[in-house]
Coordinates of C-alpha atoms and ligand atoms in Angstrom, one line a residue:
Chain A
X1283 CA -0.1 0.2 0.1
X1284 CA 1.4 3.3 -0.8
X1285 CA -0.5 5.4 1.5
X1286 CA -1.3 5.9 4.7
X1287 CA -4.3 7.1 6.9
X1288 CA -2.1 9.7 8.1
X1289 CA -1.5 11.2 4.7
X1290 CA -5.1 11.9 4.6
X1291 CA -5.2 12.6 8.4
X1292 CA -2.2 14.9 8.9
X1293 CA -1.6 16.8 12.1
X1294 CA -2.4 20.0 10.4
X1295 CA -5.6 18.8 9.2
X1296 CA -7.2 17.4 12.6
X1297 CA -6.2 20.6 14.4
X1298 CA -7.7 22.9 11.5
X1299 CA -11.0 20.5 12.0
X1300 CA -10.9 20.8 16.1
X1301 CA -10.2 24.8 15.7
X1302 CA -11.2 26.4 12.7
X1303 CA -10.0 29.6 11.9
X1304 CA -12.0 32.3 11.2
X1305 CA -15.0 30.2 11.8
X1306 CA -18.2 31.7 12.9
X1307 CA -20.7 34.1 11.2
X1308 CA -19.4 37.8 9.8
X1309 CA -21.4 40.2 10.8
X1310 CA -20.4 43.0 8.2
X1311 CA -19.8 40.4 5.7
X1312 CA -20.9 42.1 1.7
X1313 CA -21.3 38.4 0.6
X1314 CA -22.4 35.1 1.6
X1315 CA -23.3 32.2 0.0
X1316 CA -24.1 28.5 0.9
X1317 CA -22.6 24.9 0.3
X1318 CA -24.1 22.1 0.8
X1319 CA -23.3 18.4 0.0
X1320 CA -26.5 16.0 -0.2
X1321 CA -24.9 13.1 0.2
X1322 CA -22.8 13.8 3.3
X1323 CA -24.8 16.7 4.4
X1324 CA -22.3 18.8 5.0
X1325 CA -23.4 22.5 4.9
X1326 CA -21.5 25.6 5.2
X1327 CA -21.7 29.1 5.0
X1328 CA -19.3 31.2 3.3
X1329 CA -18.7 35.5 4.4
X1330 CA -16.9 37.7 2.9
X1331 CA -15.9 41.4 3.2
X1332 CA -14.9 42.6 -0.4
X1333 CA -13.6 46.3 -1.8
X1334 CA -14.1 46.1 -5.2
X1335 CA -12.2 42.7 -6.7
X1336 CA -10.4 42.7 -3.2
X1337 CA -10.9 40.0 -0.1
X1338 CA -11.0 42.0 2.9
X1339 CA -12.1 39.3 5.0
X1340 CA -13.2 35.8 5.2
X1341 CA -15.0 33.4 7.8
X1342 CA -17.3 30.5 7.4
X1343 CA -19.3 28.6 9.5
X1344 CA -21.5 25.1 9.3
X1345 CA -20.9 21.7 10.1
X1346 CA -19.2 18.8 7.6
X1347 CA -16.1 16.1 8.5
X1348 CA -12.9 16.8 9.0
X1349 CA -11.7 17.2 5.0
X1350 CA -14.3 19.6 5.0
X1351 CA -14.1 21.9 8.0
X1352 CA -9.9 21.8 8.0
X1353 CA -10.2 22.8 3.9
X1354 CA -12.4 25.4 4.9
X1355 CA -10.3 26.9 7.0
X1356 CA -7.2 26.9 5.7
X1357 CA -9.4 28.5 2.5
X1358 CA -10.1 31.4 4.8
X1359 CA -6.3 32.0 6.0
X1360 CA -5.2 32.1 1.9
X1361 CA -7.8 34.0 0.8
X1362 CA -7.3 37.0 3.0
X1363 CA -6.0 40.0 1.0
X1364 CA -6.4 38.1 -2.7
X1365 CA -8.4 39.2 -5.5
X1366 CA -10.7 37.3 -7.0
X1367 CA -8.5 36.3 -9.8
X1368 CA -5.7 35.1 -7.6
X1369 CA -8.6 33.6 -5.7
X1370 CA -9.6 31.7 -8.9
X1371 CA -5.8 30.9 -9.5
X1372 CA -5.7 29.7 -6.2
X1373 CA -8.9 27.6 -7.0
X1374 CA -7.5 26.0 -10.0
X1375 CA -4.0 25.1 -8.1
X1376 CA -5.8 23.3 -5.4
X1377 CA -8.1 21.4 -7.2
X1378 CA -5.2 20.1 -9.9
X1379 CA -3.6 18.9 -6.4
X1380 CA -6.1 17.4 -5.0
X1381 CA -7.2 15.2 -8.2
X1382 CA -4.7 14.8 -10.5
X1383 CA -1.9 12.6 -9.7
X1384 CA 1.1 14.8 -11.4
X1385 CA 3.5 17.0 -9.2
X1386 CA 2.8 20.4 -9.5
X1387 CA 5.6 22.8 -10.1
X1388 CA 7.8 24.0 -7.1
X1389 CA 6.1 27.5 -7.4
X1390 CA 2.6 26.3 -7.4
X1391 CA 2.7 24.3 -4.3
X1392 CA 4.7 27.6 -2.8
X1393 CA 1.6 29.7 -3.9
X1394 CA -0.6 26.9 -2.3
X1395 CA 1.6 27.1 0.9
X1396 CA -0.4 25.2 3.6
X1397 CA -3.1 24.2 1.5
X1398 CA -1.0 21.8 0.4
X1399 CA -1.4 19.4 3.5
X1400 CA -4.7 18.3 1.6
X1401 CA -2.6 16.5 -1.2
X1402 CA -3.7 13.4 0.5
X1403 CA -7.2 14.0 -0.3
X1404 CA -6.2 12.6 -4.0
X1405 CA -5.7 9.0 -2.9
X1406 CA -9.5 8.8 -1.5
X1407 CA -11.3 10.1 -4.4
X1408 CA -14.5 9.5 -2.7
X1409 CA -13.5 12.2 -0.4
X1410 CA -12.6 15.2 -3.1
X1411 CA -16.4 16.8 -2.7
X1412 CA -15.1 17.3 0.9
X1413 CA -12.1 19.1 0.6
X1414 CA -14.0 21.4 -2.6
X1415 CA -16.9 22.2 -0.8
X1416 CA -15.4 25.5 0.5
X1417 CA -13.9 25.9 -3.0
X1418 CA -17.0 26.1 -4.9
X1419 CA -19.1 28.1 -2.6
X1420 CA -16.2 30.4 -2.8
X1421 CA -16.7 30.1 -7.0
X1422 CA -20.4 30.8 -6.7
X1423 CA -19.5 34.2 -4.9
X1424 CA -16.7 35.4 -7.4
X1425 CA -18.8 34.1 -10.1
X1426 CA -21.9 36.3 -8.9
X1427 CA -24.3 33.3 -8.6
X1428 CA -24.4 33.6 -4.9
X1429 CA -27.1 35.1 -3.0
X1430 CA -25.9 38.9 -2.0
X1431 CA -26.4 39.7 1.5
X1432 CA -28.0 43.1 1.7
X1433 CA -26.5 45.6 4.3
X1434 CA -29.8 46.6 5.4
Chain B
X454 CA -30.9 -14.4 33.3
X455 CA -33.7 -17.3 33.0
X456 CA -34.5 -16.3 29.4
X457 CA -30.9 -16.1 28.1
X458 CA -30.5 -19.9 29.3
X459 CA -33.7 -20.3 27.5
X460 CA -32.1 -19.0 24.3
X461 CA -28.9 -20.8 24.5
X462 CA -30.5 -24.0 25.0
X463 CA -32.8 -23.9 21.8
X464 CA -31.5 -26.0 19.2
X465 CA -31.7 -23.2 16.5
X466 CA -27.7 -22.6 15.7
X467 CA -26.0 -21.6 12.8
X468 CA -22.7 -22.5 11.4
X469 CA -21.5 -19.5 10.4
X470 CA -18.5 -20.4 9.1
X471 CA -19.8 -22.5 6.4
X472 CA -22.6 -20.2 5.5
X473 CA -19.7 -17.2 4.8
X474 CA -17.9 -20.1 2.6
X475 CA -21.3 -19.4 0.4
X476 CA -20.6 -16.4 -0.6
X477 CA -17.4 -15.5 -2.5
X478 CA -17.5 -11.7 -2.2
X479 CA -16.4 -12.3 1.8
X480 CA -13.5 -14.2 0.8
X481 CA -11.6 -10.9 -0.4
X482 CA -9.4 -8.9 1.2
X483 CA -10.2 -5.1 0.7
X484 CA -7.1 -2.6 1.1
X485 CA -5.0 -5.3 2.0
X486 CA -7.3 -6.6 4.8
X487 CA -10.0 -9.2 5.0
X488 CA -13.5 -7.6 4.0
X489 CA -15.9 -7.1 6.9
X490 CA -18.9 -6.4 5.1
X491 CA -20.8 -4.1 8.0
X492 CA -23.5 -2.7 5.4
X493 CA -26.4 -5.2 4.8
X494 CA -28.7 -2.2 5.5
X495 CA -27.6 -0.5 2.8
X496 CA -27.7 -4.0 0.7
X497 CA -27.0 -7.6 1.2
X498 CA -24.0 -10.1 -0.7
X499 CA -25.1 -12.9 -2.6
X500 CA -24.3 -16.3 -2.0
X501 CA -23.4 -18.8 -4.6
X502 CA -26.8 -20.4 -5.1
X503 CA -28.5 -17.1 -6.1
X504 CA -25.3 -15.9 -8.7
X505 CA -25.3 -19.6 -9.9
X506 CA -29.2 -19.5 -10.6
X507 CA -28.4 -15.8 -12.9
X508 CA -25.7 -17.8 -14.6
X509 CA -27.9 -20.9 -15.1
X510 CA -30.5 -18.8 -16.2
X511 CA -28.6 -17.2 -18.9
X512 CA -26.5 -20.1 -20.2
X513 CA -29.5 -22.9 -20.2
X514 CA -32.6 -20.7 -20.5
X515 CA -32.7 -17.4 -21.3
X516 CA -35.8 -16.5 -23.1
X517 CA -39.3 -14.3 -22.6
X518 CA -41.8 -15.5 -20.2
X519 CA -45.6 -16.0 -21.0
X520 CA -45.3 -15.4 -24.6
X521 CA -43.5 -18.5 -26.3
X522 CA -44.4 -22.3 -27.1
X523 CA -41.0 -23.0 -27.5
X524 CA -39.3 -25.0 -24.7
X525 CA -36.9 -22.3 -23.7
X526 CA -40.0 -20.1 -23.2
X527 CA -41.7 -22.4 -21.1
X528 CA -38.8 -23.6 -19.3
X529 CA -38.2 -19.6 -18.1
X530 CA -41.9 -19.0 -17.5
X531 CA -42.3 -22.2 -15.0
X532 CA -38.9 -20.9 -13.2
X533 CA -40.6 -17.5 -13.2
X534 CA -43.5 -18.6 -11.5
X535 CA -42.1 -21.1 -8.9
X536 CA -40.3 -18.6 -7.6
X537 CA -43.4 -16.3 -7.3
X538 CA -44.9 -19.2 -5.1
X539 CA -41.4 -18.8 -3.2
X540 CA -42.2 -15.8 -2.2
X541 CA -46.0 -16.6 -1.3
X542 CA -45.0 -19.0 1.0
X543 CA -42.2 -16.8 2.2
X544 CA -44.4 -13.9 3.5
X545 CA -47.4 -16.9 3.7
X546 CA -49.7 -15.1 1.3
X547 CA -53.1 -16.5 0.3
X548 CA -52.5 -16.5 -3.0
X549 CA -49.8 -16.3 -6.2
X550 CA -52.1 -13.7 -7.5
X551 CA -51.0 -11.5 -4.3
X552 CA -47.7 -11.4 -5.3
X553 CA -46.5 -8.6 -7.9
X554 CA -42.8 -8.3 -9.2
X555 CA -41.6 -4.6 -9.0
X556 CA -37.9 -3.2 -9.2
X557 CA -38.0 -2.8 -5.2
X558 CA -39.6 -1.3 -2.1
X559 CA -39.7 1.9 -3.9
X560 CA -41.5 1.1 -6.7
X561 CA -43.9 -1.3 -4.8
X562 CA -45.1 1.8 -2.7
X563 CA -44.8 4.6 -5.6
X564 CA -47.6 1.9 -7.2
X565 CA -50.0 1.7 -4.2
X566 CA -49.6 5.3 -3.8
X567 CA -50.3 5.9 -7.2
X568 CA -52.7 3.1 -8.3
X569 CA -54.9 2.6 -4.7
X570 CA -54.1 6.1 -3.7
X571 CA -54.7 8.4 -6.5
X572 CA -58.0 6.6 -7.2
X573 CA -59.5 6.3 -3.8
X574 CA -58.1 9.6 -1.6
X575 CA -59.4 12.9 -2.1
X576 CA -59.0 16.1 -0.9
X577 CA -58.9 16.5 3.2
X578 CA -58.3 12.7 3.7
X579 CA -55.6 11.7 5.5
X580 CA -52.5 9.8 5.0
X581 CA -50.3 8.4 8.2
X582 CA -46.8 7.8 7.9
X583 CA -43.9 7.9 10.9
X584 CA -40.9 9.9 11.8
X585 CA -38.7 7.2 10.8
X586 CA -39.6 6.3 7.5
X587 CA -37.0 5.9 5.0
X588 CA -37.5 8.8 2.1
X589 CA -38.9 5.9 -0.2
X590 CA -42.1 5.4 2.0
X591 CA -42.5 10.0 2.5
X592 CA -41.8 10.9 -1.1
X593 CA -44.5 9.0 -2.5
X594 CA -47.2 10.0 -0.2
X595 CA -46.0 13.6 -0.5
X596 CA -46.1 13.0 -4.0
X597 CA -50.0 11.3 -3.7
X598 CA -50.7 14.7 -1.3
X599 CA -50.2 17.4 -4.1
X600 CA -51.7 15.3 -6.7
X601 CA -55.0 14.3 -4.6
X602 CA -55.3 16.8 -1.4
X603 CA -55.0 14.8 0.8
X604 CA -52.9 15.1 4.1
X605 CA -50.0 13.6 5.2
X606 CA -49.3 13.5 9.3
X607 CA -46.5 12.2 11.6
X608 CA -46.2 9.5 14.3
X609 CA -43.4 11.2 16.2
X610 CA -40.9 9.3 17.9
X611 CA -39.4 9.3 21.4
X612 CA -35.8 9.2 22.2
X613 CA -35.1 6.0 21.9
X614 CA -36.4 6.0 18.4
X615 CA -39.5 4.3 19.4
X616 CA -43.2 5.3 18.2
X617 CA -45.1 6.8 20.2
X618 CA -48.3 4.7 20.4
X619 CA -50.7 7.4 21.7
X620 CA -49.7 9.8 19.5
X621 CA -50.8 7.6 16.7
X622 CA -54.1 6.7 18.4
X623 CA -54.6 10.6 18.4
X624 CA -53.7 11.0 14.6
X625 CA -56.3 8.5 13.8
X626 CA -59.9 9.3 13.2
X627 CA -62.8 9.2 10.3
X628 CA -60.2 11.3 7.7
X629 CA -57.5 8.3 8.0
X630 CA -57.8 6.7 4.6
X631 CA -54.3 5.2 4.6
X632 CA -51.3 4.3 7.0
X633 CA -47.6 3.5 5.9
X634 CA -44.9 2.1 8.0
X635 CA -41.8 0.7 8.2
X636 CA -41.6 -2.7 9.8
X637 CA -37.9 -2.0 10.9
X638 CA -36.2 1.3 10.9
X639 CA -33.3 1.5 8.8
X640 CA -31.8 4.4 10.6
X641 CA -32.3 3.0 14.2
X642 CA -33.1 -0.5 13.9
X643 CA -36.5 0.1 15.7
X644 CA -39.2 -2.7 15.2
X645 CA -42.2 -1.3 15.3
X646 CA -45.5 -3.1 16.8
X647 CA -46.9 -3.3 13.2
X648 CA -49.9 -5.8 14.7
X649 CA -51.1 -2.8 16.5
X650 CA -50.3 -0.6 14.0
X651 CA -52.0 -2.6 11.5
X652 CA -55.5 -3.5 14.0
X653 CA -55.4 0.4 15.2
X654 CA -56.0 0.9 11.4
X655 CA -58.3 -1.1 10.6
X656 CA -60.5 0.0 13.8
X657 CA -60.6 3.3 11.5
X658 CA -61.0 1.6 8.0
X659 CA -57.9 2.5 7.2
X660 CA -55.6 0.7 5.0
X661 CA -52.1 -0.3 5.8
X662 CA -48.9 -0.4 3.7
X663 CA -46.2 -1.8 5.9
X664 CA -42.9 -1.3 4.4
X665 CA -40.6 -4.5 5.3
X666 CA -37.7 -3.4 3.0
X667 CA -35.6 -3.9 6.6
X668 CA -37.6 -6.8 7.8
X669 CA -37.6 -9.5 5.5
X670 CA -34.2 -10.4 5.7
X671 CA -34.3 -10.4 9.5
X672 CA -37.6 -11.5 10.6
X673 CA -40.1 -14.5 9.4
X674 CA -43.2 -12.5 7.6
X675 CA -46.5 -13.4 8.0
X676 CA -48.8 -11.4 6.1
X677 CA -52.7 -13.3 6.7
X678 CA -51.3 -13.1 10.5
X679 CA -50.1 -9.8 10.7
X680 CA -53.7 -8.9 9.0
X681 CA -51.7 -6.3 6.5
X682 CA -53.2 -5.0 3.4
X683 CA -50.1 -4.2 1.6
X684 CA -46.3 -5.7 2.0
X685 CA -43.2 -4.4 0.1
X686 CA -39.8 -5.3 0.3
X687 CA -36.9 -5.5 -2.2
X688 CA -34.4 -8.6 -3.2
X689 CA -31.5 -7.1 -2.9
X690 CA -31.7 -6.9 0.7
X691 CA -32.7 -10.4 0.8
X692 CA -29.6 -11.7 -0.7
X693 CA -31.0 -11.4 -4.1
X694 CA -30.3 -9.5 -7.1
X695 CA -30.9 -5.8 -7.5
X696 CA -33.8 -4.2 -9.6
X697 CA -36.5 -6.5 -7.9
X698 CA -38.5 -6.8 -5.3
X699 CA -42.2 -7.5 -4.4
X700 CA -45.4 -5.9 -3.4
X701 CA -48.1 -8.0 -1.9
X702 CA -51.6 -6.9 -1.8
X703 CA -54.8 -8.0 -0.5
X704 CA -56.5 -9.7 -3.8
X705 CA -59.6 -7.9 -3.6
X706 CA -58.0 -4.4 -3.5
X707 CA -55.5 -5.3 -6.1
X708 CA -58.7 -6.6 -8.1
X709 CA -60.5 -3.1 -7.4
X710 CA -57.3 -1.2 -8.6
X711 CA -56.1 0.7 -11.8
X712 CA -53.3 -0.4 -13.4
X713 CA -49.9 1.0 -12.8
X714 CA -48.4 1.0 -15.8
X715 CA -49.8 0.1 -19.4
X716 CA -48.0 -2.4 -21.7
X717 CA -47.8 -6.0 -22.8
X718 CA -48.1 -8.8 -20.4
X719 CA -50.9 -6.7 -18.4
X720 CA -53.6 -7.0 -20.9
X721 CA -55.9 -9.8 -21.8
X722 CA -57.0 -7.9 -25.3
X723 CA -56.1 -4.8 -27.7
X724 CA -58.0 -2.8 -29.5
X725 CA -58.4 1.3 -30.2
X726 CA -61.8 1.2 -29.2
X727 CA -61.2 -0.8 -25.4
X728 CA -58.5 -2.8 -23.9
X729 CA -59.6 -5.6 -21.5
X730 CA -56.8 -5.8 -18.5
X731 CA -54.9 -9.0 -17.6
X732 CA -55.7 -11.0 -14.0
X733 CA -53.7 -10.6 -11.6
X734 CA -50.7 -10.6 -10.7
X735 CA -50.3 -9.5 -14.6
X736 CA -52.4 -6.8 -14.4
X737 CA -49.5 -5.3 -12.6
X738 CA -46.3 -6.3 -14.5
X739 CA -46.2 -4.3 -17.4
X740 CA -43.8 -5.3 -20.1
X741 CA -40.5 -7.7 -19.8
X742 CA -39.8 -8.1 -16.0
X743 CA -36.5 -8.6 -14.3
X744 CA -36.6 -12.2 -15.4
X745 CA -33.6 -13.4 -14.0
X746 CA -33.7 -11.5 -10.9
X747 CA -37.1 -13.2 -10.3
X748 CA -35.4 -16.0 -10.7
X749 CA -32.6 -15.0 -8.3
X750 CA -35.1 -14.2 -5.4
X751 CA -36.5 -17.5 -6.2
X752 CA -33.1 -19.0 -4.8
X753 CA -32.5 -16.4 -2.2
X754 CA -35.6 -17.6 -0.5
X755 CA -34.8 -21.2 -1.0
X756 CA -31.3 -20.9 0.8
X757 CA -33.0 -18.7 3.4
X758 CA -35.7 -21.1 3.7
X759 CA -33.0 -24.0 4.3
X760 CA -31.1 -21.6 7.3
X761 CA -34.5 -20.8 8.7
X762 CA -35.7 -17.0 9.6
X763 CA -36.0 -18.1 13.1
X764 CA -32.4 -19.1 13.4
X765 CA -31.3 -16.2 11.4
X766 CA -33.2 -13.9 13.6
X767 CA -31.9 -15.5 16.9
X768 CA -28.3 -15.1 15.7
X769 CA -28.7 -12.0 14.9
X770 CA -30.3 -11.0 18.1
X771 CA -27.3 -12.2 20.3
X772 CA -24.9 -10.3 18.0
X773 CA -26.4 -7.0 18.2
X774 CA -25.9 -7.7 21.8
X775 CA -22.9 -8.3 21.4
X776 CA -21.8 -5.6 19.5
X777 CA -24.1 -3.1 21.4
X778 CA -22.3 -3.8 24.9
X779 CA -18.7 -3.9 22.8
X780 CA -19.7 -0.2 21.3
X781 CA -21.1 1.2 24.5
X782 CA -17.4 0.5 26.0
X783 CA -15.8 3.2 23.0
X784 CA -15.5 6.4 25.0
X785 CA -17.5 9.0 23.8
X786 CA -19.3 6.7 21.4
X787 CA -23.3 7.4 21.5
X788 CA -25.7 5.1 20.2
X789 CA -28.6 6.5 17.8
X790 CA -31.5 4.1 17.9
X791 CA -32.3 2.5 21.8
X792 CA -35.6 1.1 21.0
X793 CA -36.3 -2.2 23.7
X794 CA -36.9 -3.9 20.3
X795 CA -34.8 -4.0 17.7
X796 CA -32.9 -5.9 15.2
X797 CA -29.0 -5.7 13.3
X798 CA -28.7 -1.8 13.2
X799 CA -26.4 -0.2 15.1
X800 CA -26.4 3.5 14.1
X801 CA -24.2 5.8 16.4
X802 CA -21.9 8.8 16.5
X803 CA -18.1 9.0 18.4
X804 CA -18.0 12.3 19.7
X805 CA -14.9 14.9 18.1
X806 CA -15.1 12.8 14.4
X807 CA -17.9 13.1 11.7
X808 CA -19.0 10.1 10.5
X809 CA -17.9 10.3 7.0
X810 CA -14.3 10.5 8.5
X811 CA -15.1 7.5 10.2
X812 CA -16.2 5.7 7.3
X813 CA -13.0 6.6 5.6
X814 CA -10.6 4.9 8.5
X815 CA -13.1 1.7 8.9
X816 CA -12.8 1.1 5.0
X817 CA -8.7 1.8 5.4
X818 CA -8.8 -1.5 7.5
X819 CA -11.3 -2.9 5.0
X820 CA -14.6 -2.6 7.0
X821 CA -17.5 -1.5 5.0
X822 CA -20.2 0.8 7.0
X823 CA -22.4 3.3 6.0
X824 CA -22.4 7.3 7.2
X825 CA -24.7 9.7 6.3
X826 CA -27.9 10.8 6.5
X827 CA -29.3 7.1 5.4
X828 CA -32.3 8.6 3.6
X829 CA -34.0 9.2 6.8
X830 CA -33.1 13.0 6.9
X831 CA -36.5 13.4 9.3
X832 CA -34.6 11.1 12.1
X833 CA -31.1 13.1 11.9
X834 CA -33.1 16.2 12.4
X835 CA -34.6 14.6 15.5
X836 CA -31.4 13.3 16.7
X837 CA -30.0 16.8 16.0
X838 CA -27.4 15.1 13.8
X839 CA -26.2 16.0 10.6
X840 CA -25.2 12.2 10.0
X841 CA -24.4 8.9 11.8
X842 CA -22.2 5.9 11.7
X843 CA -24.1 2.4 10.5
X844 CA -22.9 -1.1 11.1
X845 CA -25.7 -3.3 9.9
X846 CA -25.2 -6.7 10.8
X847 CA -26.8 -9.9 8.8
X848 CA -26.0 -13.9 9.6
X849 CA -22.8 -14.4 7.8
X850 CA -21.2 -11.4 10.1
X851 CA -19.5 -13.1 13.2
X852 CA -18.3 -11.3 16.7
X853 CA -14.8 -11.7 15.7
X854 CA -15.6 -9.2 13.0
X855 CA -17.3 -7.1 15.9
X856 CA -14.0 -6.9 17.6
X857 CA -11.9 -5.9 14.5
X858 CA -14.6 -2.8 14.4
X859 CA -14.2 -1.8 17.5
X860 CA -10.5 -1.8 17.3
X861 CA -10.7 0.4 14.5
X862 CA -13.0 2.5 15.9
X863 CA -10.2 2.8 18.7
X864 CA -7.7 3.7 15.9
X865 CA -9.7 6.3 14.6
X866 CA -9.8 8.1 18.2
X867 CA -6.3 7.9 18.1
X868 CA -5.9 9.5 14.9
X869 CA -8.2 12.5 16.2
X870 CA -7.0 12.2 19.4
Ligands
LIG2614 C1 -36.9 1.3 5.1 C2 -36.4 1.1 4.2 N1 -37.5 1.1 3.2 C3 -37.5 1.2 1.6 C4 -36.2 1.2 1.3 C5 -36.1 1.5 -0.5 O1 -35.7 0.0 -1.0 P1 -35.0 -0.1 -2.3 O2 -33.5 1.4 -2.4 O3 -34.8 -1.0 -2.6 O4 -36.3 0.4 -3.1 C6 -35.3 1.0 2.1 C7 -33.8 1.0 1.2 O5 -32.5 1.5 1.9 C8 -35.0 1.0 3.5 O6 -34.6 0.6 4.2

C-alpha cells in the first residue's frame, strides 16, 4: 500500500478541524453563499467582506467532516487580501492538487502554501468533494451566482 | 438470566463459518485486509446459489416468459412462476395472485400510492406515516398529497427511536384513509409493533402498507397473521439481485385498483376502442420483467428457508447484543436508536469525529459501514445530528468481526486525539 491514513489525516488537518480558523458568522459581510453536499449532509456558509475585487476578510460556519472543515479553515487563511482573480487561480491549483496524480511545479506548491497538506485527498477519490465544497462555494460568490447579502 | 438460558438451549444454531463460504465476495481483501461487510442494511451480499441461478438462466434457458410456445420460454415461465410461489410461501400470502413483482420497495410504494391512492383518496383524506420512515415511504405520499389534496400526518418518535403509540392513536380518525409505516427502521433498527399498528388502523377502516425492506432479511413474515393490506420489500436486501422486489397486496384490493403502467403482458385484449386488462398478478406487471432477478429472488428464498428465518433472527439478536455492549465501552460513542425491540442495526456517533471520516478510516481497515443520513433525514433532525455511522449486520457476520470493528474505532479516536 502506498498511502497511509496519516497522509490524509495530517496533524494540521486534525488541528484545523478541532479549532478552525475564521470560524463564525461575519456580521458585516458584503457577500454570503451557502455550500451543501446532499450526499453527506455537509453544509457551510461562507462570508466575505470585499472591496471592489479584493477579499478583505473571510469567515465560514457550518458542519462537516474533518476534511471539509479543515479545508474551509485553510482556505480562509489563504484568501485574505487576495484579489478575485488570484483566488480563482488558487482554486484551480488546489483542484489539481487534490484530483490529479501529477507533481505540481515548485512555484505552484509555494503559492498553495499550507493548502498542500490536503494533497492526501487525492488517494481517497470519495473525499475530493469534501475538500472542494468550500472552494466551489467561493467560486459561486466570485462568479456572482450567490445570494448577496443586503446591507440593510 | 433465565430467559437468556432458554435462548441458549434452543436447538437453533448457525454454522456461520460454513455459511460464509457460500459468499464469494466475503473471501476477498479490501485495502489489504479481510473484508468486513457491515453495510447489510444498504444491500446484502449474494450467496453462490443465487449467483449460479443467474448464470444458469442466461446460459441455459434465457427467453421471454408468458409468450412463447418453445421449450426455453416454457422453462423460463415455469421458473418465474415457481419463484412467485416461493415468495408467497415465504411471506405466507394466500395466493400467488397477491404477489406482484416490481423493481424494489420504492417502486412498490409508488405503485400503491399512484394506483390505490390516486383512485381512492381525495381532498382532506389523511395519510399517516411516521417520523422514522425512509424517504421512499415519505416522498410517494407527498406526491400523492399534491395530486389529490390529501393530508400527510406523521407519528412522532421518542428519544429511544420508538413510535409514540399514544400519538398514533390521536392521529387516527374518520379522515384516515391510509397508514404507511416501516416494519423495521433502517436508520435506527427499531422493530415497530406492526400488528398493533394495523389493528388500530383497521378499527378506523384505514388501509395499511407495511414497508418491509429491512424486515424481510431478519424476521419471518406472515402477511395473513399480520392482517396487513400491502407489504413491500426489495430483493437486494434479501441476498437476491438488485432490480427486483415484491408488492404483496390483498387480492380484493389489487382487483379493484387500476393498472399502474400499461404495456405488454398486462392486457388480455387490445383494440383501439377498448383494452381489457389481464387478471392478477399480471395486471400490474407491464412489459418484460426482470426474469433473472425473479429467479434469483426465488433462489435466495430457498437458501434462507434452508437456514431458517428463526435461526437467523436468533443469531442476529445475539450478535447485536454483543456488538451493542462492545461499542458502549468505546469512550465518546453514542448509540442513536435504543429501542427495546430492535434488530441488526447499530447507528452511532463518535464524539469529535464526523461519521464521514470514520467511514474512511474503517474502510482503510477493510470495514464497510454506511455513513450519512441513511435516506431518513427526519430521523437525523430528531436526534440533532447531520449524519450517523451505521453498522448493519447479517447472519454471516461474526463476533470476531465486531472485535476488529471496535479496534478500528479506537484507531480513529487515536488519529483524532
Ligand atoms: C426501510 C426502507 N424502506 C425502503 C427502502 C428502499 O428500498 P429500495 O431502494 O430497494 O427500493 C429502503 C432501502 O434502503 C429501506 O431501508
